PDB file of C-alpha atoms in Angstrom:
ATOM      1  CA  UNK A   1     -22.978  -9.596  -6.523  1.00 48.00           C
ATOM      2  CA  UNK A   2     -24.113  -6.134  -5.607  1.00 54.00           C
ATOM      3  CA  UNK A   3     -22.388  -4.421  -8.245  1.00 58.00           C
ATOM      4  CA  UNK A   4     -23.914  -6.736 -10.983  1.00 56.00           C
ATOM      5  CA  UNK A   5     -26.819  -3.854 -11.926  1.00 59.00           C
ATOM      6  CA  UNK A   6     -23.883  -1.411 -12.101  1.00 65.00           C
ATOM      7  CA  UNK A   7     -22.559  -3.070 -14.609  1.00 63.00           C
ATOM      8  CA  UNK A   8     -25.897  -3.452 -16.674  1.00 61.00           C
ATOM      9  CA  UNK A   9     -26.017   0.002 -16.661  1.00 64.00           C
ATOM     10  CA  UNK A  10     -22.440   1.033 -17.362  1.00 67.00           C
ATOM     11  CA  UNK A  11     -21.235  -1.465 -19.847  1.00 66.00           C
ATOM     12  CA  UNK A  12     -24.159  -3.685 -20.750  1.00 63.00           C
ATOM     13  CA  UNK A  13     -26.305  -0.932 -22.256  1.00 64.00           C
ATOM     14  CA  UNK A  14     -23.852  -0.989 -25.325  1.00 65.00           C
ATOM     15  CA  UNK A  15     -24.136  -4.921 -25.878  1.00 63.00           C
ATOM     16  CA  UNK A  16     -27.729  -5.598 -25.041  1.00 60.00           C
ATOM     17  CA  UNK A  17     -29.276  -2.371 -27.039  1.00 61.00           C
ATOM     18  CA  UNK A  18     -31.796  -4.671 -28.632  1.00 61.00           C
ATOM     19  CA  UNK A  19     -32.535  -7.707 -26.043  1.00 58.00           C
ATOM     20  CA  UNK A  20     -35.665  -7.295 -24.290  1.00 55.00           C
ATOM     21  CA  UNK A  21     -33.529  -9.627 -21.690  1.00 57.00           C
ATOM     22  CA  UNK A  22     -30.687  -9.488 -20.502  1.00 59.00           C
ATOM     23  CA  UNK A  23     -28.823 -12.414 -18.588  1.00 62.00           C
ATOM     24  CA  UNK A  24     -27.717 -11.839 -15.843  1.00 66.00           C
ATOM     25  CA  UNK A  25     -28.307 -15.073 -14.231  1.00 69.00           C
ATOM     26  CA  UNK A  26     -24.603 -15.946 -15.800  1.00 69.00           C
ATOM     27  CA  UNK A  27     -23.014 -12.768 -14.581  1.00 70.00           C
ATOM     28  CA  UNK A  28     -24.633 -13.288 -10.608  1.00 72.00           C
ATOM     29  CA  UNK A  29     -23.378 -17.103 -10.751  1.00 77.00           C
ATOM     30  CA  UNK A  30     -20.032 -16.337 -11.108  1.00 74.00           C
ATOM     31  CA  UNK A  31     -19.791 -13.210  -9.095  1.00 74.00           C
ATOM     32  CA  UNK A  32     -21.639 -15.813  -6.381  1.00 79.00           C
ATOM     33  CA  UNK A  33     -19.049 -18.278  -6.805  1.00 79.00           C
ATOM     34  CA  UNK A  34     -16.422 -15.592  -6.056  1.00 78.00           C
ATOM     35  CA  UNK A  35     -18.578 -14.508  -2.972  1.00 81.00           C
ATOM     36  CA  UNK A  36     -19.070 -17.667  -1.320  1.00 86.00           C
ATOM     37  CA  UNK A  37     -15.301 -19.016  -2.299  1.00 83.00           C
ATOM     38  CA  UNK A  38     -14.025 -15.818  -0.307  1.00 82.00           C
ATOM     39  CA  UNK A  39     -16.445 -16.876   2.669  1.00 88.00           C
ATOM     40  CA  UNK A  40     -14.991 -20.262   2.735  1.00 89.00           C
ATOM     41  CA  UNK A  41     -11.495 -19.283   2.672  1.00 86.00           C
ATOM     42  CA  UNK A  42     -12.266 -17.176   6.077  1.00 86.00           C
ATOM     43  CA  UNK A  43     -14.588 -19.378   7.701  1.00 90.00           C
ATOM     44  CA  UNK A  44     -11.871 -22.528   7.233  1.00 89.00           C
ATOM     45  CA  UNK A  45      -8.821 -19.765   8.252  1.00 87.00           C
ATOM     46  CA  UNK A  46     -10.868 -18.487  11.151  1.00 88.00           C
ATOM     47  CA  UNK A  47     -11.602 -21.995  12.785  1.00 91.00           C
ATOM     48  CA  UNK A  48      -8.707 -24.297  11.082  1.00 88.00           C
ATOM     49  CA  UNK A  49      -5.645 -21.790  10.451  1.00 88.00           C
ATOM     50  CA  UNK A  50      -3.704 -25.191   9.846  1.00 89.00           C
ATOM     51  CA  UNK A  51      -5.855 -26.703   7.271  1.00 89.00           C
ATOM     52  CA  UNK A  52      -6.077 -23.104   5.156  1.00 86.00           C
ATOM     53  CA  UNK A  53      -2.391 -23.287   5.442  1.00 87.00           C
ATOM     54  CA  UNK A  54      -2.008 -26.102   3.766  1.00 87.00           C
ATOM     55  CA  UNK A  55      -4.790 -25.653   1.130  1.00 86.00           C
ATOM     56  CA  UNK A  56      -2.910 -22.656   0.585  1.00 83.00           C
ATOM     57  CA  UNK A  57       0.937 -24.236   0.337  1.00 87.00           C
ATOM     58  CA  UNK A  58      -0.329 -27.456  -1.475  1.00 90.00           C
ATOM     59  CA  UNK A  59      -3.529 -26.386  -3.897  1.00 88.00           C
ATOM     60  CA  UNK A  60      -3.773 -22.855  -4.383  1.00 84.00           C
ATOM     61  CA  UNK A  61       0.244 -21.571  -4.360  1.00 85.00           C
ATOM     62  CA  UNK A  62       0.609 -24.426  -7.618  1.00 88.00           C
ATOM     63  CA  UNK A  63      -2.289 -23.691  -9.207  1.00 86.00           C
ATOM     64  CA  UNK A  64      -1.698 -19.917  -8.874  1.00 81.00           C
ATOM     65  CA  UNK A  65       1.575 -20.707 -10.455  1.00 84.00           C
ATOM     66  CA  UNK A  66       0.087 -22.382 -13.113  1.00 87.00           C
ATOM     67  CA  UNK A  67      -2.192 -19.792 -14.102  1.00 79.00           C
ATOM     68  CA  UNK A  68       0.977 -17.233 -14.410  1.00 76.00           C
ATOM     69  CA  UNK A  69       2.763 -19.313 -16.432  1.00 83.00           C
ATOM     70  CA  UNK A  70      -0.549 -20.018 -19.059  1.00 81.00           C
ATOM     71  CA  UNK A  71      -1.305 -16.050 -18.955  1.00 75.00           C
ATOM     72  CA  UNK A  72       1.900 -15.248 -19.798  1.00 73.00           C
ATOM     73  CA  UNK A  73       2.669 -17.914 -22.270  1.00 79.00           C
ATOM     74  CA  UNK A  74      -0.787 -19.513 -24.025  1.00 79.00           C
ATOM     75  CA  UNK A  75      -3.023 -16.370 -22.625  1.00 73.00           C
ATOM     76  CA  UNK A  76      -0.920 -13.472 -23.928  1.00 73.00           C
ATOM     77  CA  UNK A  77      -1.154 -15.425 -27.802  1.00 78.00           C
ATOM     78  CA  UNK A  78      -5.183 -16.185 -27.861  1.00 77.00           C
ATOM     79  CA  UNK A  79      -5.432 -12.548 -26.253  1.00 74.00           C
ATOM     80  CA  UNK A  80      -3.513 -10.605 -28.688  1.00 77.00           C
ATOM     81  CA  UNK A  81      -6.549  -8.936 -29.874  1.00 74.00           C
ATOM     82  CA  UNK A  82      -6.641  -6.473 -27.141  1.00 73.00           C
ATOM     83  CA  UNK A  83      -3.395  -4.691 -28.502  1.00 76.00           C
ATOM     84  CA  UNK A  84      -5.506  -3.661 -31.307  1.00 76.00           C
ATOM     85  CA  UNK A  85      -8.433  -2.534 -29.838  1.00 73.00           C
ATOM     86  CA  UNK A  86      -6.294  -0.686 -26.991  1.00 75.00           C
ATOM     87  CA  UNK A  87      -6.991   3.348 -26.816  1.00 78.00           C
ATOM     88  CA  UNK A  88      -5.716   5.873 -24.459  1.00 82.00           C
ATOM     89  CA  UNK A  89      -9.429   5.837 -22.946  1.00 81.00           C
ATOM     90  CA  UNK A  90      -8.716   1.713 -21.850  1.00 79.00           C
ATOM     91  CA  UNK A  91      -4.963   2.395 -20.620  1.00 82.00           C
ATOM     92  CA  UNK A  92      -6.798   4.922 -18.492  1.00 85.00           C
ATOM     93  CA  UNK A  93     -10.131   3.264 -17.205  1.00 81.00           C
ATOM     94  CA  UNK A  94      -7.198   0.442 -16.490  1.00 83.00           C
ATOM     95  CA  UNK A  95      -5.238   2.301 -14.676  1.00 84.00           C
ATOM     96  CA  UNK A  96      -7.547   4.207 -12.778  1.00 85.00           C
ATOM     97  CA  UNK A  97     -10.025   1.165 -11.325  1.00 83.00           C
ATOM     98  CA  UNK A  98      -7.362  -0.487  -8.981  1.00 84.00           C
ATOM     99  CA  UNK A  99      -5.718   3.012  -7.899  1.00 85.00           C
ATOM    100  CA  UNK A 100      -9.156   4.043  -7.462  1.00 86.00           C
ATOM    101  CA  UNK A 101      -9.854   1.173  -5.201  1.00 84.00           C
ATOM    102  CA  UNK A 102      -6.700   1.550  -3.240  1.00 86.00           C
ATOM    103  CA  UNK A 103      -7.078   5.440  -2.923  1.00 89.00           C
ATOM    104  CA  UNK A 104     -10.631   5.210  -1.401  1.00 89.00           C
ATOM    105  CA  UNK A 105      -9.900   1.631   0.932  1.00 89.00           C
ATOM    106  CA  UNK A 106      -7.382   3.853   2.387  1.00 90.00           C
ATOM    107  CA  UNK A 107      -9.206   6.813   2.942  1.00 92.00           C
ATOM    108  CA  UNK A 108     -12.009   4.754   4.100  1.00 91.00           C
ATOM    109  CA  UNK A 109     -10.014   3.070   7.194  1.00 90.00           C
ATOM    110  CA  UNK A 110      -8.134   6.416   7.815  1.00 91.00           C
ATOM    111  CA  UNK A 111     -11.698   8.303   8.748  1.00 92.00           C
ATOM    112  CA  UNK A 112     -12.483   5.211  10.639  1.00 91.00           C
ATOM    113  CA  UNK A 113      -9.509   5.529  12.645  1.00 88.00           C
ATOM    114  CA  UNK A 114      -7.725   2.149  11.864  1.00 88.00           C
ATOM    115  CA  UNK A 115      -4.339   1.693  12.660  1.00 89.00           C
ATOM    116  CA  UNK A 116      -1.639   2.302   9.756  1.00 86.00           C
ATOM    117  CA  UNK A 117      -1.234  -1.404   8.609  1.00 86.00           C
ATOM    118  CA  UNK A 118      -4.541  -2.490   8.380  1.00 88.00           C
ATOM    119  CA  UNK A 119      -5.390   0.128   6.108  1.00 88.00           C
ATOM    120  CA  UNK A 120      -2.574  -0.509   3.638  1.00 85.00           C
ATOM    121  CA  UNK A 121      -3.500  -4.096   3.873  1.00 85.00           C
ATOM    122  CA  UNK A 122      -7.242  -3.018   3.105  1.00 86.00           C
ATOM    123  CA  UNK A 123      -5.983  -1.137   0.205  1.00 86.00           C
ATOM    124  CA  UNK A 124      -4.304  -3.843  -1.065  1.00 83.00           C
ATOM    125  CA  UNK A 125      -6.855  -6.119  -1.142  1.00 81.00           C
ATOM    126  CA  UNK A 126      -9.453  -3.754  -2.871  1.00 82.00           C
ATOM    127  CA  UNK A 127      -6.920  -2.749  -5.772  1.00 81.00           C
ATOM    128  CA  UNK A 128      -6.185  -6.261  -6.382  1.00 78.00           C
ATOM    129  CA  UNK A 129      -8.701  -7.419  -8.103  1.00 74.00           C
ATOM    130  CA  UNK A 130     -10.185 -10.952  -9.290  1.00 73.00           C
ATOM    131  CA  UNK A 131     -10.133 -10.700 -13.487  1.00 77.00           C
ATOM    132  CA  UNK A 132     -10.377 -13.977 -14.277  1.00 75.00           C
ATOM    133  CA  UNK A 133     -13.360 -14.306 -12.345  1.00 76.00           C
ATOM    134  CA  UNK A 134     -14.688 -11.107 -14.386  1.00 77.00           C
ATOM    135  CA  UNK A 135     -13.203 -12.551 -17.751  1.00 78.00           C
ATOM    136  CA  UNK A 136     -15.267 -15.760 -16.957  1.00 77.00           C
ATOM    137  CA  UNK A 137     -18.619 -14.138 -16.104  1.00 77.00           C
ATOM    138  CA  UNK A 138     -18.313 -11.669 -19.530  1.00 77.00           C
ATOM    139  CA  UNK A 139     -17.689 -14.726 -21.347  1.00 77.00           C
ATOM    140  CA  UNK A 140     -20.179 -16.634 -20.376  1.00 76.00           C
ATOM    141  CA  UNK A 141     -23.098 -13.404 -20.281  1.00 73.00           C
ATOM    142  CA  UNK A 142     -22.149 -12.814 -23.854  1.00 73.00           C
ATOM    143  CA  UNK A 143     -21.705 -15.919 -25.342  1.00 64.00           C
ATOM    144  CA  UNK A 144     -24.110 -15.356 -28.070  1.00 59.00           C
ATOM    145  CA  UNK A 145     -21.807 -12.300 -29.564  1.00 63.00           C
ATOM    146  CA  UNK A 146     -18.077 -13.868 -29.677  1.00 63.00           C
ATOM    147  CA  UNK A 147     -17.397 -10.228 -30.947  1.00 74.00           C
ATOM    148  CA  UNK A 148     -18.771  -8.446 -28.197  1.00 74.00           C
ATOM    149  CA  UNK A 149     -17.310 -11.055 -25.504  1.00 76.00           C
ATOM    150  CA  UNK A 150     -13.996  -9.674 -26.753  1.00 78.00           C
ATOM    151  CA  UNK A 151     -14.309  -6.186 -26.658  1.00 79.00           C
ATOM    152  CA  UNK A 152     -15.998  -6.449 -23.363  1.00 78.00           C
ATOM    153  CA  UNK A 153     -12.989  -8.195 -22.468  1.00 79.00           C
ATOM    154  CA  UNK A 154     -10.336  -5.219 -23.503  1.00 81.00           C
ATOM    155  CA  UNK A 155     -10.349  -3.577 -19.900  1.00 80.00           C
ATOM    156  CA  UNK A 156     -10.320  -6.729 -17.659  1.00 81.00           C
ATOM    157  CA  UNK A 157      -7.237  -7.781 -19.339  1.00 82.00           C
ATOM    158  CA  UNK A 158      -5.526  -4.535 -19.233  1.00 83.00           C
ATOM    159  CA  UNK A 159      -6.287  -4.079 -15.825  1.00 84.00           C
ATOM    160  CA  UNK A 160      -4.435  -7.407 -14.770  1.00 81.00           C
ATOM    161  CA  UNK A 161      -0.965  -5.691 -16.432  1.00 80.00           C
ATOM    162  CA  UNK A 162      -1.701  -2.479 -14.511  1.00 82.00           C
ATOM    163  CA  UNK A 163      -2.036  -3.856 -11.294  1.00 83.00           C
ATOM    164  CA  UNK A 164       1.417  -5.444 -10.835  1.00 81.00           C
ATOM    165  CA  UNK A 165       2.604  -1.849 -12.440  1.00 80.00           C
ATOM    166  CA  UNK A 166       0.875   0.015  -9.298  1.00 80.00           C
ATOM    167  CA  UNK A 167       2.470  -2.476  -6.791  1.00 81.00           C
ATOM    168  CA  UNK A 168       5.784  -1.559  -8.801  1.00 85.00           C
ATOM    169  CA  UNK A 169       5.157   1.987  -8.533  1.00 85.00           C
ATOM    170  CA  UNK A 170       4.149   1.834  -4.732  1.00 82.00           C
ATOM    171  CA  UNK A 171       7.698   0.113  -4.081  1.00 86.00           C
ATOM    172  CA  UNK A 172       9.579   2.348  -5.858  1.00 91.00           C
ATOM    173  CA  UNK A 173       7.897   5.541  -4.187  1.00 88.00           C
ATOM    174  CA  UNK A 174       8.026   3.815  -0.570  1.00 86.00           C
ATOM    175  CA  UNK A 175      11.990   2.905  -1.125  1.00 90.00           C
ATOM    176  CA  UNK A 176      12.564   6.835  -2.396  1.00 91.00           C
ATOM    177  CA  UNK A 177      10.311   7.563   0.472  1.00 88.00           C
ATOM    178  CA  UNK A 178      12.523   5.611   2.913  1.00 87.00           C
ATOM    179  CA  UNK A 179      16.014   7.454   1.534  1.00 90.00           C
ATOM    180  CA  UNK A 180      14.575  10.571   1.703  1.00 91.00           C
ATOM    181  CA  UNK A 181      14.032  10.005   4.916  1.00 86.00           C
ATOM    182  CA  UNK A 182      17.441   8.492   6.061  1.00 87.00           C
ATOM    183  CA  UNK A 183      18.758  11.091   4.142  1.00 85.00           C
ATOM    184  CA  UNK A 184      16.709  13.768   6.598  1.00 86.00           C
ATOM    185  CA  UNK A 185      17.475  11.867   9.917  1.00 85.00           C
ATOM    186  CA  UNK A 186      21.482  11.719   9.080  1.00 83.00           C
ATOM    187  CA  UNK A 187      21.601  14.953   8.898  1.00 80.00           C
ATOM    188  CA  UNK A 188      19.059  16.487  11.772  1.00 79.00           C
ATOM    189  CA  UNK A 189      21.585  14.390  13.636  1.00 78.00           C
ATOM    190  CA  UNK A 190      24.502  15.919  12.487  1.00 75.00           C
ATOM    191  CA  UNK A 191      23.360  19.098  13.024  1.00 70.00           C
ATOM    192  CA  UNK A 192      22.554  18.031  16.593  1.00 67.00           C
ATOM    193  CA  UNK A 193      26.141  16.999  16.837  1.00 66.00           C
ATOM    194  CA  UNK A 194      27.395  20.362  15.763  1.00 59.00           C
ATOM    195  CA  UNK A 195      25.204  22.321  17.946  1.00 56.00           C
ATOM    196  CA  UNK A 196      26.260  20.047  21.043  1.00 57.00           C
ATOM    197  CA  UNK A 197      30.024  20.837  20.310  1.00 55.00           C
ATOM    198  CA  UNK A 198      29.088  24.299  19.776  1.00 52.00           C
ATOM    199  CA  UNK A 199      27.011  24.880  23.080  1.00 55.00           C
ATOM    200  CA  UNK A 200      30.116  22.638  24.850  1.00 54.00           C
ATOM    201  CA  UNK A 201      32.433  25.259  23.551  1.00 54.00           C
ATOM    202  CA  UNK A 202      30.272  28.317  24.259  1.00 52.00           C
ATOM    203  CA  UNK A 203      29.575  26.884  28.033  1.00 53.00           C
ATOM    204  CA  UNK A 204      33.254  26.281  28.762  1.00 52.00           C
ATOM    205  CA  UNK A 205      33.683  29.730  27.542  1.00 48.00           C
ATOM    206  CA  UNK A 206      31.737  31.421  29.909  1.00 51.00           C
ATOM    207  CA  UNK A 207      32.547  29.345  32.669  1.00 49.00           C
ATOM    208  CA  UNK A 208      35.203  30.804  32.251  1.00 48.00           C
ATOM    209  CA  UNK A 209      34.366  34.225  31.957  1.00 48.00           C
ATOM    210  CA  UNK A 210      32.070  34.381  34.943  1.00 45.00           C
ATOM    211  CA  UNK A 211      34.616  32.763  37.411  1.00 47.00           C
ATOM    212  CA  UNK A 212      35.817  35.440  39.650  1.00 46.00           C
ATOM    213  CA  UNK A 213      39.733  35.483  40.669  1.00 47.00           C
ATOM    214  CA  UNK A 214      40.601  33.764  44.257  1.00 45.00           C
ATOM    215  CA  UNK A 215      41.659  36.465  46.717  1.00 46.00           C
ATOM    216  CA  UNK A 216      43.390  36.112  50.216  1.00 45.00           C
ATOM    217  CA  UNK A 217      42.565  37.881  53.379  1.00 47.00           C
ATOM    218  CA  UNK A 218      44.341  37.364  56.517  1.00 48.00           C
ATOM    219  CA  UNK A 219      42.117  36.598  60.068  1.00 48.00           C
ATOM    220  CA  UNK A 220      43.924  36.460  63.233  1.00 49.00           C
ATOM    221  CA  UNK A 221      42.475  33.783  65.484  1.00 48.00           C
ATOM    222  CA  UNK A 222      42.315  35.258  69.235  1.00 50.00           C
ATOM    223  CA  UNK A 223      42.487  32.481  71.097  1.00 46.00           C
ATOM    224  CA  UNK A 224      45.728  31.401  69.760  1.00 48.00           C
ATOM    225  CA  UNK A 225      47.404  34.773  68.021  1.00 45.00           C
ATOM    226  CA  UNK A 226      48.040  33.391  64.911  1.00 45.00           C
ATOM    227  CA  UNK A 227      46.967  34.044  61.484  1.00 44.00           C
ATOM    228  CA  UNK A 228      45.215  32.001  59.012  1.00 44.00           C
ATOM    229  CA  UNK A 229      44.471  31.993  55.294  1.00 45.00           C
ATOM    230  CA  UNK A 230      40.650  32.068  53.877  1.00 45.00           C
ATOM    231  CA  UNK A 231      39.870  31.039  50.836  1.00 43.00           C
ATOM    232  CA  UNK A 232      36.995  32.620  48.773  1.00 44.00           C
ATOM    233  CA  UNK A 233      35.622  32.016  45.501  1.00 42.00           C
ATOM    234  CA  UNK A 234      32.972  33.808  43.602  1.00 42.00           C
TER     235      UNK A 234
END
């Protein structure tokens, strides 16, 4: 809702050039929707964890799937205009909004001091983000220019292929990450394990260097005349 003058000002100079108004009563509603269907979700998982699980196992996991399956399928043949109006400027702008969003959320909870975790999990959350709700609210603001609605819509739908490519990329770099590592840790500790057998050898070594040679000197005991052995070691 708060970013709705932003983008009056970024992209809605170039459609609304020559309307004295501009409305953005459609674009609030559905950015409201979003707002206050997020609010729900946390109010019902904060007080009812059991009922959000099962909204979430029996309505929202099937319906999810069933939007996949029509984007791919049905969405991917109405939408086939945006492979010719793609330029190296979209791919970009594309590519750059969610990795944008998880670059900063991170950055964000690390100078807050949040623990590890939570601020992947925030940068997850702000790179993913909601196109259809965006696709909806730029259809229905400029529903008066089908032409317009379309290449307004260019970005949004790139932007839902490049975020599952970002996730990809993050796994790939985090599994390298993780091999590199095991990779480092194998052999600190075999270089541990030679420097232990070396230091054994080196300590037995001069053990036996510094141990002196037993020597023998005879006492006679007084009392009884007779003469004993002592024993000393250096």
């Amino acid at each position: 809702v708060g970013t709705a003058p932003l983008w009056i000002f970024v992209l809605g100079q170039y459609f609304y050039r020559d309307h004295k108004v501009i409305p953005i009563y459609n674009f609030e509603i559905w950015l409201a929707s979003t707002f206050f269907a997020y609010t729900a979700g946390l109010v019902i998982n904060r007080f009812k964890p059991a009922v959000a699980d099962g909204l979430l196992t029996w309505i929202i996991k099937p319906l999810m799937l069933l939007a996949s399956i029509l984007y791919i399928t049905l969405g991917v043949y109405i939408n086939m205009y945006v492979f010719d109006r793609i330029n190296e400027y979209a791919v970009l702008s594309a590519f750059l909004l969610p990795l944008s969003g998880f670059t900063v959320a991170y950055i964000t909870g690390k100078i807050f001091r949040q623990k590890d975790s939570f601020c992947k999990s925030m940068a997850l959350e702000t790179s993913s983000l909601n196109v259809l709700i965006v696709l909806a609210a730029i259809r229905f603001s400029l529903e008066s220019n089908k032409n317009s609605a379309d290449f307004a819509s260019v970005v949004p739908l790139w932007v839902m292929f490049t975020i599952p490519g970002i996730y990809v990329l993050l796994a790939i770099l985090r599994f390298f990450k993780g091999c590199i590592g095991n990779f480092l840790e194998s052999r600190k500790q075999q270089q541990f394990r030679h420097f232990s057998i070396a230091s054994g050898i080196v300590n037995q070594a001069n053990m036996a260097a510094l141990s002196a040679p037993l020597f023998v000197t005879e006492v006679t005991d007084d009392d009884q005349g007779s003469v004993s052995e002592k024993i000393t070691v250096l």
